[in-house]
Structures are given as structure tokens and as C-alpha cells.
Coordinates of C-alpha atoms in Angstrom, one line a residue:
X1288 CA -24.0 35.9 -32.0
X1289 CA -23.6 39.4 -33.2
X1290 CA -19.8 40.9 -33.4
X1291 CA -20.8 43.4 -30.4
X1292 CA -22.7 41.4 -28.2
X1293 CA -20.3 39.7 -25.3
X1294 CA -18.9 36.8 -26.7
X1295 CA -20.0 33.4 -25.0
X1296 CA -18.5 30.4 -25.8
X1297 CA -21.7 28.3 -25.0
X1298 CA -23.4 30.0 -27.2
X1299 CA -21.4 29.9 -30.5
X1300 CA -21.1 26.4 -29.6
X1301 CA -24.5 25.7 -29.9
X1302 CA -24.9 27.7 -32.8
X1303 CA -22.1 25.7 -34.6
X1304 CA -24.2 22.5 -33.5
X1305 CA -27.3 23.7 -35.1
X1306 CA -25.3 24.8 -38.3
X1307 CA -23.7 21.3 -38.5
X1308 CA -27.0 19.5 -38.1
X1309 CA -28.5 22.1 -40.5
X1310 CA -25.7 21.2 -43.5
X1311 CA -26.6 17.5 -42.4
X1312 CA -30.3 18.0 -43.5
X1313 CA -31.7 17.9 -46.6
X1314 CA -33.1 21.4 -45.6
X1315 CA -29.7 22.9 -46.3
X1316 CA -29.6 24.2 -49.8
X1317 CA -26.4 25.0 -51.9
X1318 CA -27.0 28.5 -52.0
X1319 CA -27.2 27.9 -48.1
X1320 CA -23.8 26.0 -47.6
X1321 CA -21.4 28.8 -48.3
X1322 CA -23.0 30.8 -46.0
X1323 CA -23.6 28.6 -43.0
X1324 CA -19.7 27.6 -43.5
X1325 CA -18.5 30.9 -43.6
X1326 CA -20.4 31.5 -40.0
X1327 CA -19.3 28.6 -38.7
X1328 CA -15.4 29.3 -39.6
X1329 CA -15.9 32.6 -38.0
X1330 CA -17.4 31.0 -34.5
X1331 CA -15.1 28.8 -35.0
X1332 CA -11.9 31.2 -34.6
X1333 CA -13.8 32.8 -32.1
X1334 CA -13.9 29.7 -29.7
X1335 CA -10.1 29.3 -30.5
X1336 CA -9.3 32.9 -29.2
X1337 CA -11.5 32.3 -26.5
X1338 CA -9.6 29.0 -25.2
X1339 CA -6.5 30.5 -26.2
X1340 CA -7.1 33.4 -23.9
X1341 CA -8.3 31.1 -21.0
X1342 CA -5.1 28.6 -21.1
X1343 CA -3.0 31.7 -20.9
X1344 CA -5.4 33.1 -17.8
X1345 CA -4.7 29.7 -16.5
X1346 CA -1.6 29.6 -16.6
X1347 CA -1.0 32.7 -15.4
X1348 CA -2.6 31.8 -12.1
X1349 CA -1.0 28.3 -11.7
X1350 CA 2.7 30.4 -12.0
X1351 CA 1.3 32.9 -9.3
X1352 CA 0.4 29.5 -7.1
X1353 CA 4.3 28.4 -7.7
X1354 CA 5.6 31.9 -7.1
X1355 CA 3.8 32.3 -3.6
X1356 CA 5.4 28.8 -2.3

């Protein structure tokens, strides 16, 4: 998922499923694993933003519900 692309969470979760089966494998070599980690911390704060960002949109919209009644 490049930096500039629009973010989907799907996505970068499946990516960070094929990384962590990838460091599972024997195919991941040590030169590989700093790498592969590095990308997967960086999807990682991405899906944290991203859920952040919807319980607040959630939120906001459950306090519009309560204000209306």
C-alpha cells in the first residue's frame, strides 16, 4: 500500500497477514525480517489511526442521535 494511494484498512490487513505468515516460513530470511517488520509497524499505525478516526466519527454521530431527542 503505497503512502499516496487511499488508505484501506482491508487491505493493509491483508498485507500484514501475508507478512506474518511470510516471517512464519522458512522463506523469510534475516536480511528479510527487519524489513518485513519495519512495514508491518508502519501498517500497523496506520490501522490504529484509522480505527481511532472511526470511533471518534462514531461517536460523533451517536451524540448527534442524543442531541436530536
Amino acid at each position: 500500500i503505497d503512502m499516496e494511494e487511499k488508505f484501506k484498512y482491508s487491505e493493509a490487513i491483508a498485507e500484514l497477514n501475508r507478512i506474518v505468515q511470510e516471517m512464519q516460513s522458512d522463506r523469510c530470511s534475516i536480511d528479510e525480517l527487519s524489513a518485513k517488520t519495519a512495514r508491518a509497524l508502519k501498517l500497523i499505525e496506520q490501522c490504529k489511526a484509522r480505527l481511532t478516526e472511526t470511533d471518534a466519527d462514531i461517536a460523533r454521530l451517536f451524540a448527534q442521535i442524543d442531541e436530536d431527542k
